[in-house]
GROMACS .gro file of C-alpha atoms in nm:
model
  350
    1MET     CA    1   2.513   8.476   6.425
    2THR     CA    2   2.878   8.578   6.476
    3ALA     CA    3   3.221   8.504   6.331
    4ARG     CA    4   3.572   8.511   6.478
    5ILE     CA    5   3.831   8.702   6.280
    6ASP     CA    6   4.207   8.719   6.327
    7PRO     CA    7   4.300   9.063   6.466
    8ARG     CA    8   4.583   9.092   6.213
    9ASP     CA    9   4.337   9.049   5.928
   10LEU     CA   10   4.108   9.313   6.076
   11ARG     CA   11   4.395   9.560   6.114
   12THR     CA   12   4.495   9.507   5.751
   13PHE     CA   13   4.136   9.536   5.633
   14GLY     CA   14   4.075   9.857   5.825
   15THR     CA   15   4.399  10.014   5.706
   16ARG     CA   16   4.313   9.933   5.342
   17VAL     CA   17   3.961  10.071   5.370
   18LEU     CA   18   4.087  10.397   5.516
   19ALA     CA   19   4.365  10.420   5.256
   20ALA     CA   20   4.103  10.383   4.984
   21LEU     CA   21   3.932  10.687   5.136
   22GLY     CA   22   4.249  10.897   5.127
   23VAL     CA   23   4.386  10.839   5.478
   24PRO     CA   24   4.768  10.811   5.496
   25GLU     CA   25   4.875  10.453   5.568
   26ALA     CA   26   5.030  10.523   5.909
   27ASP     CA   27   4.720  10.711   6.025
   28GLY     CA   28   4.491  10.440   5.892
   29ALA     CA   29   4.694  10.174   6.071
   30LEU     CA   30   4.661  10.368   6.398
   31VAL     CA   31   4.283  10.397   6.359
   32ALA     CA   32   4.247  10.031   6.266
   33ASP     CA   33   4.463   9.922   6.559
   34SER     CA   34   4.258  10.133   6.802
   35LEU     CA   35   3.936   9.967   6.682
   36VAL     CA   36   4.086   9.618   6.698
   37GLN     CA   37   4.217   9.684   7.048
   38ALA     CA   38   3.874   9.798   7.166
   39ASP     CA   39   3.724   9.475   7.032
   40LEU     CA   40   3.996   9.268   7.200
   41TRP     CA   41   3.930   9.439   7.532
   42GLY     CA   42   3.562   9.349   7.501
   43HIS     CA   43   3.455   9.707   7.424
   44GLN     CA   44   3.287   9.625   7.093
   45SER     CA   45   3.079   9.941   7.120
   46HIS     CA   46   3.402  10.122   7.025
   47GLY     CA   47   3.548   9.864   6.789
   48PHE     CA   48   3.504   9.787   6.420
   49LEU     CA   49   3.135   9.865   6.459
   50ARG     CA   50   3.243  10.226   6.405
   51LEU     CA   51   3.449  10.192   6.087
   52PRO     CA   52   3.151  10.240   5.850
   53TRP     CA   53   3.057  10.556   6.043
   54TYR     CA   54   3.408  10.696   6.001
   55ALA     CA   55   3.400  10.608   5.631
   56ALA     CA   56   3.075  10.797   5.580
   57ARG     CA   57   3.221  11.105   5.747
   58LEU     CA   58   3.536  11.089   5.537
   59ARG     CA   59   3.329  11.065   5.221
   60SER     CA   60   3.117  11.365   5.313
   61GLY     CA   61   3.418  11.574   5.411
   62ALA     CA   62   3.289  11.627   5.766
   63MET     CA   63   3.611  11.458   5.878
   64ARG     CA   64   3.930  11.521   5.684
   65ALA     CA   65   4.133  11.225   5.561
   66VAL     CA   66   4.464  11.405   5.610
   67THR     CA   67   4.507  11.522   5.968
   68ASP     CA   68   4.710  11.843   5.988
   69PRO     CA   69   4.672  12.016   6.326
   70ALA     CA   70   4.792  12.367   6.395
   71VAL     CA   71   4.957  12.483   6.718
   72LEU     CA   72   4.756  12.773   6.860
   73SER     CA   73   4.938  12.815   7.191
   74ASP     CA   74   5.260  12.679   7.344
   75THR     CA   75   5.369  12.777   7.695
   76GLY     CA   76   5.615  12.491   7.739
   77PRO     CA   77   5.424  12.247   7.956
   78LEU     CA   78   5.092  12.333   7.786
   79LEU     CA   79   4.991  12.330   7.420
   80LEU     CA   80   4.666  12.394   7.238
   81LEU     CA   81   4.607  12.235   6.897
   82ASP     CA   82   4.345  12.310   6.636
   83GLY     CA   83   4.263  11.969   6.492
   84ARG     CA   84   4.105  12.126   6.183
   85ASP     CA   85   3.849  11.844   6.157
   86GLY     CA   86   4.114  11.575   6.137
   87ILE     CA   87   4.077  11.214   6.250
   88GLY     CA   88   4.018  11.184   6.623
   89GLN     CA   89   4.255  10.893   6.687
   90VAL     CA   90   4.539  11.068   6.506
   91LEU     CA   91   4.483  11.389   6.702
   92ALA     CA   92   4.450  11.210   7.037
   93ASP     CA   93   4.773  11.021   6.974
   94ARG     CA   94   4.947  11.345   6.876
   95ALA     CA   95   4.823  11.495   7.202
   96ARG     CA   96   4.958  11.193   7.391
   97ALA     CA   97   5.299  11.220   7.229
   98LEU     CA   98   5.325  11.592   7.293
   99ALA     CA   99   5.196  11.568   7.651
  100THR     CA  100   5.446  11.296   7.744
  101GLU     CA  101   5.728  11.483   7.570
  102ARG     CA  102   5.653  11.796   7.771
  103ALA     CA  103   5.609  11.593   8.091
  104ARG     CA  104   5.963  11.460   8.048
  105ALA     CA  105   6.087  11.816   8.033
  106HIS     CA  106   5.860  11.987   8.285
  107GLY     CA  107   5.716  11.708   8.502
  108VAL     CA  108   5.373  11.780   8.356
  109GLY     CA  109   5.242  11.807   8.002
  110VAL     CA  110   4.895  11.927   7.905
  111VAL     CA  111   4.759  11.928   7.551
  112GLY     CA  112   4.419  12.062   7.452
  113VAL     CA  113   4.266  11.980   7.115
  114ARG     CA  114   3.981  12.169   6.950
  115ASN     CA  115   3.787  12.083   6.633
  116SER     CA  116   3.858  11.712   6.650
  117ASN     CA  117   3.651  11.398   6.589
  118HIS     CA  118   3.557  11.079   6.774
  119PHE     CA  119   3.876  10.900   6.882
  120GLY     CA  120   3.749  10.555   6.979
  121THR     CA  121   3.823  10.426   7.326
  122ALA     CA  122   4.008  10.672   7.552
  123MET     CA  123   4.196  10.395   7.731
  124TYR     CA  124   4.387  10.319   7.412
  125PHE     CA  125   4.580  10.645   7.452
  126THR     CA  126   4.614  10.666   7.829
  127ARG     CA  127   4.746  10.310   7.846
  128ARG     CA  128   5.008  10.401   7.588
  129ALA     CA  129   5.125  10.690   7.803
  130ALA     CA  130   5.122  10.473   8.117
  131ARG     CA  131   5.338  10.210   7.945
  132GLU     CA  132   5.586  10.491   7.880
  133GLY     CA  133   5.593  10.567   8.253
  134PHE     CA  134   5.342  10.852   8.285
  135VAL     CA  135   5.024  10.890   8.484
  136SER     CA  136   4.775  11.016   8.226
  137VAL     CA  137   4.425  11.158   8.204
  138LEU     CA  138   4.223  11.202   7.884
  139THR     CA  139   3.885  11.370   7.854
  140THR     CA  140   3.657  11.432   7.557
  141ASN     CA  141   3.309  11.562   7.493
  142ALA     CA  142   3.052  11.401   7.267
  143SER     CA  143   2.723  11.467   7.093
  144PRO     CA  144   2.405  11.495   7.304
  145ALA     CA  145   2.290  11.168   7.456
  146MET     CA  146   2.199  11.257   7.816
  147ALA     CA  147   1.939  11.490   7.961
  148PRO     CA  148   2.048  11.709   8.254
  149TRP     CA  149   1.933  11.566   8.587
  150GLY     CA  150   1.562  11.640   8.614
  151GLY     CA  151   1.519  11.701   8.239
  152ARG     CA  152   1.396  11.484   7.951
  153GLU     CA  153   1.574  11.640   7.652
  154LYS     CA  154   1.929  11.537   7.567
  155VAL     CA  155   2.177  11.823   7.563
  156LEU     CA  156   2.493  11.662   7.706
  157GLY     CA  157   2.716  11.389   7.568
  158THR     CA  158   2.840  11.073   7.736
  159ASN     CA  159   3.168  11.272   7.764
  160PRO     CA  160   3.395  10.980   7.856
  161TRP     CA  161   3.728  11.003   8.034
  162SER     CA  162   4.016  10.773   8.114
  163ILE     CA  163   4.293  10.760   8.373
  164ALA     CA  164   4.587  10.521   8.343
  165ALA     CA  165   4.900  10.481   8.552
  166PRO     CA  166   5.214  10.268   8.555
  167ALA     CA  167   5.191   9.966   8.783
  168PRO     CA  168   5.458   9.729   8.919
  169ASP     CA  169   5.634   9.476   8.694
  170GLY     CA  170   5.563   9.675   8.379
  171GLY     CA  171   5.188   9.664   8.424
  172VAL     CA  172   4.923   9.933   8.392
  173VAL     CA  173   4.614  10.018   8.594
  174ALA     CA  174   4.349  10.197   8.392
  175VAL     CA  175   3.987  10.302   8.381
  176ASP     CA  176   3.773  10.428   8.091
  177ILE     CA  177   3.427  10.552   8.179
  178ALA     CA  178   3.132  10.706   8.000
  179ASN     CA  179   2.919  10.913   8.235
  180THR     CA  180   2.599  10.748   8.120
  181ALA     CA  181   2.461  10.420   8.248
  182VAL     CA  182   2.608  10.267   7.934
  183ALA     CA  183   2.809  10.386   7.634
  184ARG     CA  184   2.584  10.477   7.343
  185GLY     CA  185   2.778  10.237   7.121
  186LYS     CA  186   2.653   9.947   7.335
  187ILE     CA  187   2.298  10.037   7.240
  188TYR     CA  188   2.400  10.036   6.872
  189LEU     CA  189   2.572   9.701   6.930
  190ALA     CA  190   2.253   9.556   7.083
  191LYS     CA  191   2.064   9.682   6.779
  192ASN     CA  192   2.311   9.506   6.547
  193ARG     CA  193   2.277   9.187   6.750
  194GLY     CA  194   1.897   9.205   6.759
  195GLU     CA  195   1.902   9.210   7.139
  196ALA     CA  196   1.689   9.398   7.392
  197ILE     CA  197   1.854   9.644   7.632
  198PRO     CA  198   1.799   9.670   8.010
  199GLU     CA  199   1.530   9.915   8.124
  200ASN     CA  200   1.781  10.127   8.316
  201TRP     CA  201   1.988  10.213   8.008
  202ALA     CA  202   1.768  10.458   7.819
  203LEU     CA  203   1.438  10.640   7.785
  204ALA     CA  204   1.232  10.650   7.466
  205ALA     CA  205   1.158  10.987   7.306
  206ASP     CA  206   0.843  11.021   7.520
  207GLY     CA  207   1.048  10.985   7.842
  208ALA     CA  208   0.938  10.629   7.923
  209PRO     CA  209   1.189  10.348   7.996
  210THR     CA  210   1.254  10.124   7.696
  211THR     CA  211   1.415   9.788   7.620
  212ASP     CA  212   1.416   9.857   7.243
  213PRO     CA  213   1.765   9.968   7.132
  214ALA     CA  214   1.620  10.153   6.832
  215GLU     CA  215   1.407  10.363   7.069
  216GLY     CA  216   1.703  10.409   7.301
  217VAL     CA  217   1.917  10.550   7.020
  218LEU     CA  218   1.648  10.807   6.940
  219GLY     CA  219   1.569  10.881   7.304
  220VAL     CA  220   1.780  10.969   7.607
  221ILE     CA  221   2.056  10.762   7.769
  222LEU     CA  222   2.038  10.772   8.147
  223PRO     CA  223   2.332  10.902   8.354
  224MET     CA  224   2.539  10.673   8.571
  225ALA     CA  225   2.482  10.720   8.945
  226GLY     CA  226   2.194  10.962   8.890
  227HIS     CA  227   2.279  11.327   8.950
  228LYS     CA  228   2.649  11.243   8.999
  229GLY     CA  229   2.686  11.119   8.641
  230TYR     CA  230   2.516  11.434   8.514
  231ALA     CA  231   2.751  11.660   8.713
  232ILE     CA  232   3.062  11.475   8.593
  233THR     CA  233   2.956  11.485   8.228
  234PHE     CA  234   2.888  11.860   8.259
  235LEU     CA  235   3.239  11.925   8.391
  236MET     CA  236   3.395  11.700   8.126
  237ASP     CA  237   3.229  11.927   7.869
  238VAL     CA  238   3.394  12.222   8.042
  239LEU     CA  239   3.740  12.058   8.032
  240SER     CA  240   3.711  11.919   7.679
  241GLY     CA  241   3.509  12.185   7.501
  242ALA     CA  242   3.485  12.514   7.686
  243LEU     CA  243   3.850  12.517   7.798
  244THR     CA  244   3.995  12.415   7.460
  245GLY     CA  245   3.775  12.648   7.256
  246SER     CA  246   3.580  12.365   7.096
  247ALA     CA  247   3.205  12.312   7.081
  248VAL     CA  248   2.999  12.223   7.389
  249GLY     CA  249   2.658  12.069   7.459
  250THR     CA  250   2.432  12.055   7.155
  251GLY     CA  251   2.708  12.204   6.939
  252VAL     CA  252   2.893  11.871   6.933
  253HIS     CA  253   2.806  11.611   6.667
  254GLY     CA  254   2.866  11.238   6.675
  255PRO     CA  255   3.053  10.991   6.450
  256TYR     CA  256   2.726  10.844   6.318
  257GLU     CA  257   2.622  11.184   6.178
  258ALA     CA  258   2.777  11.153   5.833
  259GLU     CA  259   2.769  11.514   5.722
  260ALA     CA  260   2.803  11.722   6.040
  261ARG     CA  261   3.136  11.861   6.163
  262SER     CA  262   3.199  11.711   6.504
  263GLY     CA  263   3.341  12.013   6.684
  264CYS     CA  264   3.445  11.796   6.979
  265GLY     CA  265   3.748  11.869   7.194
  266HIS     CA  266   3.993  11.674   7.408
  267LEU     CA  267   4.226  11.740   7.699
  268PHE     CA  268   4.530  11.517   7.762
  269LEU     CA  269   4.726  11.544   8.088
  270ALA     CA  270   5.053  11.357   8.150
  271LEU     CA  271   5.237  11.351   8.484
  272ASP     CA  272   5.589  11.217   8.536
  273PRO     CA  273   5.610  11.028   8.870
  274ALA     CA  274   5.982  11.104   8.881
  275ALA     CA  275   5.905  11.476   8.903
  276PHE     CA  276   5.745  11.409   9.242
  277GLY     CA  277   6.088  11.307   9.369
  278ASP     CA  278   6.022  10.945   9.463
  279PRO     CA  279   5.969  10.720   9.158
  280SER     CA  280   6.060  10.396   9.338
  281GLY     CA  281   5.831  10.490   9.625
  282TYR     CA  282   5.551  10.546   9.374
  283GLN     CA  283   5.590  10.190   9.247
  284GLU     CA  284   5.597  10.053   9.601
  285ARG     CA  285   5.279  10.237   9.697
  286VAL     CA  286   5.095  10.117   9.385
  287ARG     CA  287   5.210   9.762   9.459
  288GLN     CA  288   5.077   9.796   9.814
  289LEU     CA  289   4.743   9.918   9.681
  290VAL     CA  290   4.720   9.630   9.432
  291ASP     CA  291   4.811   9.374   9.697
  292GLU     CA  292   4.557   9.512   9.944
  293VAL     CA  293   4.261   9.515   9.704
  294LYS     CA  294   4.350   9.170   9.565
  295GLY     CA  295   4.382   9.029   9.916
  296VAL     CA  296   4.045   9.127  10.065
  297PRO     CA  297   3.791   8.858  10.162
  298LEU     CA  298   3.547   8.800   9.876
  299ALA     CA  299   3.183   8.907   9.884
  300GLN     CA  300   2.915   8.650   9.806
  301GLY     CA  301   2.893   8.568   9.437
  302PHE     CA  302   3.247   8.681   9.352
  303ASP     CA  303   3.549   8.466   9.267
  304GLU     CA  304   3.813   8.738   9.244
  305VAL     CA  305   3.880   9.109   9.290
  306PHE     CA  306   4.012   9.282   8.979
  307THR     CA  307   4.229   9.592   8.959
  308PRO     CA  308   4.117   9.859   8.708
  309GLY     CA  309   4.204   9.746   8.359
  310GLU     CA  310   4.256   9.380   8.451
  311VAL     CA  311   3.922   9.275   8.302
  312GLU     CA  312   4.031   9.416   7.966
  313ASP     CA  313   4.366   9.237   7.987
  314ARG     CA  314   4.189   8.907   8.057
  315ALA     CA  315   3.939   8.968   7.775
  316GLU     CA  316   4.220   9.028   7.528
  317ALA     CA  317   4.402   8.710   7.631
  318ALA     CA  318   4.079   8.509   7.603
  319ALA     CA  319   3.996   8.649   7.258
  320LEU     CA  320   4.341   8.570   7.125
  321ALA     CA  321   4.328   8.220   7.272
  322ALA     CA  322   3.987   8.164   7.109
  323GLY     CA  323   4.118   8.257   6.767
  324GLY     CA  324   4.027   8.620   6.729
  325ILE     CA  325   3.758   8.883   6.758
  326GLU     CA  326   3.394   8.784   6.751
  327LEU     CA  327   3.186   9.027   6.545
  328ALA     CA  328   2.807   9.039   6.530
  329GLU     CA  329   2.640   8.956   6.198
  330GLY     CA  330   2.499   9.308   6.173
  331SER     CA  331   2.845   9.455   6.203
  332LEU     CA  332   2.988   9.205   5.954
  333THR     CA  333   2.720   9.294   5.700
  334GLU     CA  334   2.803   9.664   5.726
  335LEU     CA  335   3.177   9.595   5.697
  336ARG     CA  336   3.125   9.375   5.388
  337GLU     CA  337   2.923   9.652   5.227
  338LEU     CA  338   3.205   9.893   5.309
  339ALA     CA  339   3.458   9.657   5.152
  340HIS     CA  340   3.259   9.639   4.828
  341SER     CA  341   3.212  10.016   4.812
  342THR     CA  342   3.584  10.086   4.859
  343GLY     CA  343   3.716   9.802   4.643
  344VAL     CA  344   3.892   9.634   4.935
  345PRO     CA  345   3.904   9.249   4.942
  346VAL     CA  346   3.629   9.111   5.162
  347GLU     CA  347   3.795   8.774   5.233
  348PRO     CA  348   3.895   8.852   5.595
  349LEU     CA  349   3.527   8.901   5.681
  350ARG     CA  350   3.402   8.565   5.555
   0.00000   0.00000   0.00000
């Protein structure tokens, strides 16, 4: 059973819940908007499903309600921030703003963040930078979910990353990828929906394939593309954790662990196409690329070729046309419980 909810109501609800937990209104609005946007894009594994997890971490003090990062290093084009256990979305957006500011001045801006928290969907931040005219890359590490290739014990996170770039006519091309066969949140979403998962998503704790999402959460999520996914997630841990001075591997803790400091790190890179000396040529070359991939003959079973990020744009338009975001009953139940516990009106969730 599901219900469709107006995105505006969800944003207001999320902001009020976070305010009740001590989060400044502007920061709460940013977090709520990031979760709504993930749901609109069809990435419900990173949407309002996660708000109760964030609330539990705020209550325990594992994540601080007031985000107050400290600058540890500033070379001009490169900065390093200590997030001091602040809210991941707020820190990632601060990194975006600083990286694009420095890219305007230097052609490139790089911001590392240590001691952060889960920031939702990475594409939310890279798309923002791309809309401002910058090619952007964002990496993060996450709590253990994947075994190294050939192993059966999870020591590496999904360690997602996103790249976004300006496209012609004010558009954006973007990708957001977890290095596992599926984002862990999708297994939680299947659990909330009471659905089985495909056999190639996860292994149970004994190392056997499973279709039970509860077993998948406790077991090991399989890498995408076999050994390639393992190698990429390892290097994302290097960029996000080792390079920034944050935790790595089993030292990182996830948003669903209510009382453990996350210790995760991020790296945000912004590049100004104008610094390469040919901004109009950049746009022409991206247009050529878009036109070429959209114009190829179709393979059997396909109706259209999509550019990266176009599926999310279509999903958002469809959700808005249908009247809002469709949330699973399990997620709604958890959000209603959160509303009651924080004294926030539950009406938007009915």
